[in-house]
Coordinates of C-alpha atoms in Angstrom, one line a residue:
M194 CA 0.0 0.0 -0.1
K195 CA 1.6 3.3 -1.2
I196 CA 1.3 6.3 1.0
L197 CA 2.2 9.9 0.1
V198 CA 3.9 11.8 2.7
T199 CA 4.2 15.6 2.0
G200 CA 6.8 17.5 3.9
G201 CA 8.2 13.9 4.7
L202 CA 11.9 15.1 5.3
G203 CA 10.7 17.5 8.0
F204 CA 10.9 16.8 11.8
I205 CA 7.5 15.1 12.1
G206 CA 7.3 13.8 8.8
S207 CA 10.6 11.8 8.7
H208 CA 9.8 10.0 12.0
T209 CA 6.4 9.2 10.5
V210 CA 7.9 7.8 7.4
V211 CA 10.1 5.5 9.6
E212 CA 7.0 4.2 11.4
L213 CA 5.0 3.7 8.2
Q214 CA 8.0 1.8 6.7
N215 CA 8.4 -0.2 9.7
K216 CA 4.7 -1.4 9.4
G217 CA 5.3 -2.3 5.9
Y218 CA 3.9 0.6 4.0
D219 CA 5.5 2.0 0.9
V220 CA 6.3 5.6 1.0
V221 CA 6.6 8.4 -1.5
I222 CA 8.0 11.5 0.2
V223 CA 7.3 15.0 -1.5
D224 CA 9.3 18.1 0.0
D225 CA 10.3 21.4 -1.5
L226 CA 13.6 21.2 0.8
S227 CA 12.8 24.8 2.0
N228 CA 13.2 23.7 5.5
A229 CA 14.7 20.4 5.4
S230 CA 17.8 18.4 4.2
I231 CA 17.9 15.7 1.6
E232 CA 20.3 13.9 3.9
V233 CA 17.3 13.0 6.1
L234 CA 16.8 10.2 3.4
D235 CA 19.9 8.5 4.5
G236 CA 18.8 8.6 8.0
I237 CA 15.4 7.1 7.2
E238 CA 17.1 4.5 5.1
D239 CA 19.7 3.6 7.9
I240 CA 16.9 3.1 10.5
T241 CA 14.4 1.0 8.3
G242 CA 16.7 -0.4 5.7
K243 CA 14.6 0.9 3.0
R244 CA 15.0 4.1 1.1
P245 CA 11.6 5.7 0.4
E246 CA 11.0 7.2 -3.0
F247 CA 11.5 11.0 -3.1
V248 CA 10.1 13.8 -5.3
K249 CA 11.2 17.3 -5.0
L250 CA 8.3 19.6 -5.5
D251 CA 6.7 22.8 -4.5
L252 CA 3.0 21.8 -3.8
R253 CA 1.7 25.3 -4.5
E254 CA 2.5 24.3 -8.3
V255 CA -0.8 22.9 -9.7
A256 CA 0.7 21.2 -12.8
G257 CA 3.5 19.5 -10.5
V258 CA 0.9 18.2 -8.2
Q259 CA -1.2 16.7 -11.1
K260 CA 1.9 15.1 -12.6
L261 CA 2.8 13.5 -9.2
F262 CA -0.5 11.9 -8.8
N263 CA -0.6 10.8 -12.5
N264 CA 2.8 9.3 -11.9
Y265 CA 1.7 7.6 -8.6
K266 CA -1.8 6.4 -9.4
D267 CA -1.6 3.7 -6.6
I268 CA -1.4 6.1 -3.9
I269 CA -4.1 5.2 -1.4
G270 CA -3.4 7.7 1.3
V271 CA -2.0 11.0 2.1
I272 CA -0.3 12.3 5.3
H273 CA -0.1 16.1 4.9
F274 CA 2.7 17.7 6.9
A275 CA 4.0 20.3 4.3
A276 CA 3.4 23.8 5.8
S277 CA 5.0 26.6 7.6
K278 CA 4.7 26.2 11.3
A279 CA 6.0 29.1 13.5
V280 CA 3.5 31.2 15.5
G281 CA 5.8 34.2 15.7
E282 CA 6.9 34.1 12.1
S283 CA 3.3 33.8 10.9
V284 CA 2.4 37.2 12.8
E285 CA 5.2 38.9 10.8
K286 CA 4.5 37.2 7.5
P287 CA 0.8 36.3 7.3
L288 CA 0.5 36.1 3.5
M289 CA 3.3 33.7 3.2
Y290 CA 1.6 31.5 5.8
Y291 CA -1.8 31.6 4.0
E292 CA -0.2 30.8 0.6
N293 CA 2.1 28.0 2.1
N294 CA -0.6 26.3 4.2
I295 CA -3.8 26.7 2.2
V296 CA -2.7 26.4 -1.5
P297 CA -1.0 23.0 -1.3
L298 CA -3.8 21.5 0.6
I299 CA -6.3 22.6 -2.0
N300 CA -4.1 21.2 -4.9
I301 CA -3.8 17.8 -3.0
L302 CA -7.5 17.5 -2.2
K303 CA -8.4 18.3 -6.0
E304 CA -6.4 15.2 -7.0
L305 CA -7.7 12.9 -4.2
D306 CA -11.2 14.0 -5.2
K307 CA -10.7 12.4 -8.6
K308 CA -10.0 9.0 -7.1
E309 CA -12.8 6.2 -6.3
K310 CA -11.6 6.2 -2.6
S311 CA -8.7 7.8 -0.6
H312 CA -7.6 8.5 2.8
F313 CA -6.3 11.8 4.3
I314 CA -4.5 12.5 7.6
F315 CA -4.0 16.2 8.2
S316 CA -1.3 17.7 10.4
S317 CA -3.3 20.1 12.6
S318 CA -2.7 21.8 15.8
C319 CA -3.9 22.5 19.2
T320 CA -3.7 26.2 18.2
V321 CA -7.2 25.9 16.8
Y322 CA -8.5 25.9 20.2
G323 CA -6.8 29.3 21.1
Q324 CA -6.7 29.9 24.9
A325 CA -9.2 27.3 26.0
S326 CA -11.2 28.0 29.1
V327 CA -11.0 24.6 30.5
M328 CA -8.0 22.2 30.9
P329 CA -7.4 19.5 29.8
I330 CA -8.5 20.4 26.3
T331 CA -11.0 17.9 24.9
E332 CA -12.0 17.6 21.0
E333 CA -15.3 19.1 22.0
A334 CA -13.8 22.3 23.0
L335 CA -14.9 25.7 21.2
I336 CA -12.7 26.4 18.2
Q337 CA -11.6 30.1 19.3
V338 CA -10.7 33.1 17.3
A339 CA -7.2 32.3 16.1
L340 CA -4.4 34.1 17.8
S341 CA -1.9 34.0 14.9
P342 CA -2.2 33.4 11.2
Y343 CA -0.6 30.1 11.7
G344 CA -3.4 29.0 13.9
N345 CA -6.0 30.5 11.4
T346 CA -4.4 28.4 8.6
K347 CA -5.0 25.3 10.7
Q348 CA -8.7 26.2 11.4
I349 CA -9.2 27.0 7.6
G350 CA -7.7 23.8 6.8
E351 CA -9.8 21.8 8.9
E352 CA -12.9 23.4 7.5
I353 CA -11.9 22.9 3.9
I354 CA -11.2 19.0 4.5
T355 CA -14.6 18.9 6.4
D356 CA -16.5 20.6 3.5
V357 CA -14.8 18.4 0.9
T358 CA -15.4 15.1 2.5
K359 CA -19.0 15.7 2.7
V360 CA -19.2 15.5 -1.3
S361 CA -16.3 13.1 -2.0
N362 CA -15.0 9.7 -1.5
I363 CA -12.2 11.1 0.8
S364 CA -12.2 10.1 4.4
A365 CA -10.0 12.0 6.9
V366 CA -8.5 12.3 10.2
L367 CA -7.6 15.6 11.7
L368 CA -4.7 15.2 14.2
R369 CA -4.4 18.1 16.5
Y370 CA -0.9 18.1 17.8
F371 CA 0.2 19.5 21.1
N372 CA 4.1 20.2 21.3
P373 CA 6.1 17.7 19.4
I374 CA 9.8 17.3 20.7
G375 CA 12.6 14.8 20.6
A376 CA 14.4 12.7 18.2
H377 CA 14.6 9.0 17.0
E378 CA 16.6 6.9 19.5
S379 CA 19.2 6.2 17.0
A380 CA 20.0 9.9 16.6
L381 CA 19.9 9.3 12.8
I382 CA 16.9 11.9 12.4
G383 CA 15.7 14.7 14.5
E384 CA 14.7 18.3 14.5
L385 CA 17.1 20.5 12.5
P386 CA 15.7 23.9 11.8
L387 CA 17.3 26.0 9.3
G388 CA 18.4 29.3 10.7
M389 CA 16.9 30.7 14.2
P390 CA 14.9 28.0 15.9
Q391 CA 11.3 29.0 16.3
N392 CA 10.5 26.2 19.0
L393 CA 11.7 25.8 22.6
V394 CA 13.6 22.6 22.6
P395 CA 15.9 23.1 19.6
F396 CA 16.7 26.5 21.1
I397 CA 17.5 24.8 24.4
T398 CA 19.7 22.3 22.7
Q399 CA 21.5 24.8 20.5
T400 CA 22.2 27.0 23.6
A401 CA 23.4 24.0 25.7
I402 CA 26.1 23.1 22.9
G403 CA 27.2 26.7 22.6
L404 CA 25.5 27.6 19.3
R405 CA 23.4 30.3 21.0
K406 CA 24.5 32.7 23.7
E407 CA 21.5 32.3 26.0
L408 CA 17.7 31.0 25.8
S409 CA 15.2 33.8 25.9
V410 CA 12.0 32.8 28.0
F411 CA 9.1 34.8 26.5
G412 CA 7.2 36.1 29.6
D413 CA 7.3 35.3 33.3
D414 CA 4.0 36.9 34.2
Y415 CA 1.6 34.4 33.0
N416 CA -1.1 33.1 35.3
T417 CA 0.7 29.7 35.8
P418 CA 2.5 28.3 38.9
D419 CA 5.8 29.6 37.9
G420 CA 4.7 32.4 35.5
T421 CA 5.9 30.8 32.3
C422 CA 3.7 29.3 29.5
V423 CA 2.6 25.7 30.0
R424 CA 2.4 23.3 27.0
D425 CA 1.9 19.6 26.4
Y426 CA 5.2 18.2 25.2
I427 CA 4.9 14.9 23.2
H428 CA 7.7 12.9 22.0
V429 CA 7.9 13.0 18.2
V430 CA 8.0 9.1 17.8
D431 CA 4.8 8.7 19.9
L432 CA 3.3 11.4 17.6
A433 CA 4.5 9.5 14.6
K434 CA 2.9 6.3 15.9
A435 CA -0.4 8.2 16.2
H436 CA -0.3 8.9 12.4
V437 CA 0.1 5.1 11.6
A438 CA -2.9 4.4 14.0
A439 CA -5.1 6.9 12.2
L440 CA -4.2 5.6 8.9
N441 CA -4.8 2.1 9.7
R442 CA -8.3 3.2 11.1
L443 CA -9.1 4.7 7.8
I444 CA -7.8 1.9 5.6
K445 CA -9.8 -0.7 7.7
E446 CA -12.8 1.5 7.5
E447 CA -13.1 1.6 11.3
N448 CA -13.9 5.3 11.2
N449 CA -17.3 6.3 12.4
D450 CA -17.4 9.7 10.4
K451 CA -16.1 10.8 7.2
V452 CA -13.9 13.3 9.3
E453 CA -12.8 12.3 12.9
T454 CA -10.6 14.6 15.1
F455 CA -8.1 13.4 17.8
N456 CA -6.0 15.4 20.2
V457 CA -2.4 14.0 20.2
G458 CA -0.6 14.8 23.3
T459 CA 0.5 13.3 26.7
G460 CA -2.2 14.8 28.9
K461 CA 0.2 16.6 31.0
G462 CA 1.3 20.2 30.9
S463 CA 4.9 21.5 31.6
S464 CA 6.1 25.0 31.8
V465 CA 9.0 26.5 30.1
L466 CA 11.0 26.6 33.3
E467 CA 10.1 22.9 34.1
V468 CA 11.4 22.0 30.6
I469 CA 14.5 23.9 31.2
K470 CA 15.1 22.1 34.6
A471 CA 14.3 18.8 33.2
F472 CA 16.8 19.4 30.3
E473 CA 19.5 20.4 32.7
K474 CA 18.9 17.1 34.6
V475 CA 19.1 14.7 31.8
S476 CA 22.1 16.7 30.0
N477 CA 23.9 17.4 33.3
T478 CA 24.3 20.9 31.7
K479 CA 23.5 24.4 33.1
L480 CA 21.6 26.3 30.7
P481 CA 22.0 30.1 30.3
Y482 CA 18.7 31.8 30.1
K483 CA 17.0 35.2 30.6
M484 CA 13.4 36.4 30.9
V485 CA 12.1 38.7 28.2
D486 CA 8.8 40.2 27.1
R487 CA 5.9 38.2 26.1
R488 CA 5.7 37.0 22.5
E489 CA 2.6 37.9 20.4
G490 CA 0.4 35.0 19.6
D491 CA 1.4 32.9 22.6
I492 CA -1.4 31.6 24.9
T493 CA -1.1 30.9 28.6
E494 CA -1.5 27.1 28.7
A495 CA -2.6 24.2 26.6
Y496 CA -2.5 20.5 27.4
A497 CA -4.6 17.7 25.9
S498 CA -7.3 15.3 27.1
T499 CA -6.2 12.2 25.5
T500 CA -9.1 10.0 26.4
K501 CA -10.5 9.9 22.7
A502 CA -7.3 9.1 21.3
N503 CA -6.7 6.5 23.7
D504 CA -10.0 4.9 23.6
V505 CA -11.2 5.3 20.0
L506 CA -7.7 5.4 18.1
G507 CA -6.2 2.9 20.3
W508 CA -3.1 5.1 20.8
K509 CA -1.3 6.3 23.9
A510 CA 1.9 8.4 24.4
E511 CA 4.5 6.2 26.0
L512 CA 7.7 8.3 26.3
S513 CA 8.3 10.9 28.9
L514 CA 9.5 14.4 28.9
E515 CA 12.8 13.3 30.0
D516 CA 13.1 10.8 27.3
A517 CA 12.2 13.4 24.7
L518 CA 14.7 15.8 26.0
A519 CA 17.5 13.3 26.2
S520 CA 16.9 12.1 22.7
A521 CA 16.8 15.8 21.5
W522 CA 20.2 16.3 23.2
K523 CA 21.8 13.1 21.8
W524 CA 20.6 14.2 18.4
E525 CA 22.0 17.8 18.9
Q526 CA 25.5 16.5 19.9
K527 CA 25.5 14.1 16.9
V528 CA 24.7 16.9 14.4
R529 CA 27.3 19.2 15.8
N530 CA 30.1 16.7 15.7
R531 CA 29.5 15.1 12.2

């Protein structure tokens, strides 16, 4: 069974490709390499013993997407990661985010709509909930007005998918991620942002190894126990396995609706300072950091209710915050020493 993974050389995409191949799926990766390295293919091959097919393509190009699906008529499912993903950057560059995150989605769905049957897994985000009023956040929580263009692209994406599935043979699962961190235990693949990291853990590891002078903590006056933002940090390998579980559910036609939604997190919130302290413990490294002003678009706290994913999807996060941070540190050290 052939699965198309867009953005498959990225952080979450590459780990998901590994899990798919380990389960016997044939994978075709599409990536424009704007925020990923072709060397990731080597890491995937070294881990799984199989090199996935790769197509370099900007999914905003209609003709290119049409050609892709004509060349791979046997694709039965798509896992769609390809998107820009930084909250802060989206506030500064909203048009780029709307173009990068909406146009490829539409182009792919147009091609899937031509098929007799297809399965679609969408890389969504807990940002669709905005600042939820109740913790933990369930899938039934109200979708709030987005606090960033990035969050809005995920809300719009979900709405487009829901509308399309009503009038097509596409079945879909929307996976609302919380905060993916960590790396594969082999340290052959991991998170490697090009340029300045937009996420907490890569900034922590780059600071610890001396690439950055110090870590900036955005705000210490939030209404949380230590004043810093609280998030649900999930190991990327656990997150990757959730995609395989969702895909299996659709292929086996176990889904109850044309579109199903699942939160993917651990169910536990950790503050920025707690993450820093946990990293210092697992790495035996003292981390230089400073408190700075809040960052526009950030919410106070967000952590998942995982009951639905556990009970309906049959998936559960198994790895701890410490596991994730230790693997991220192992990956960072390997990257800088190669």
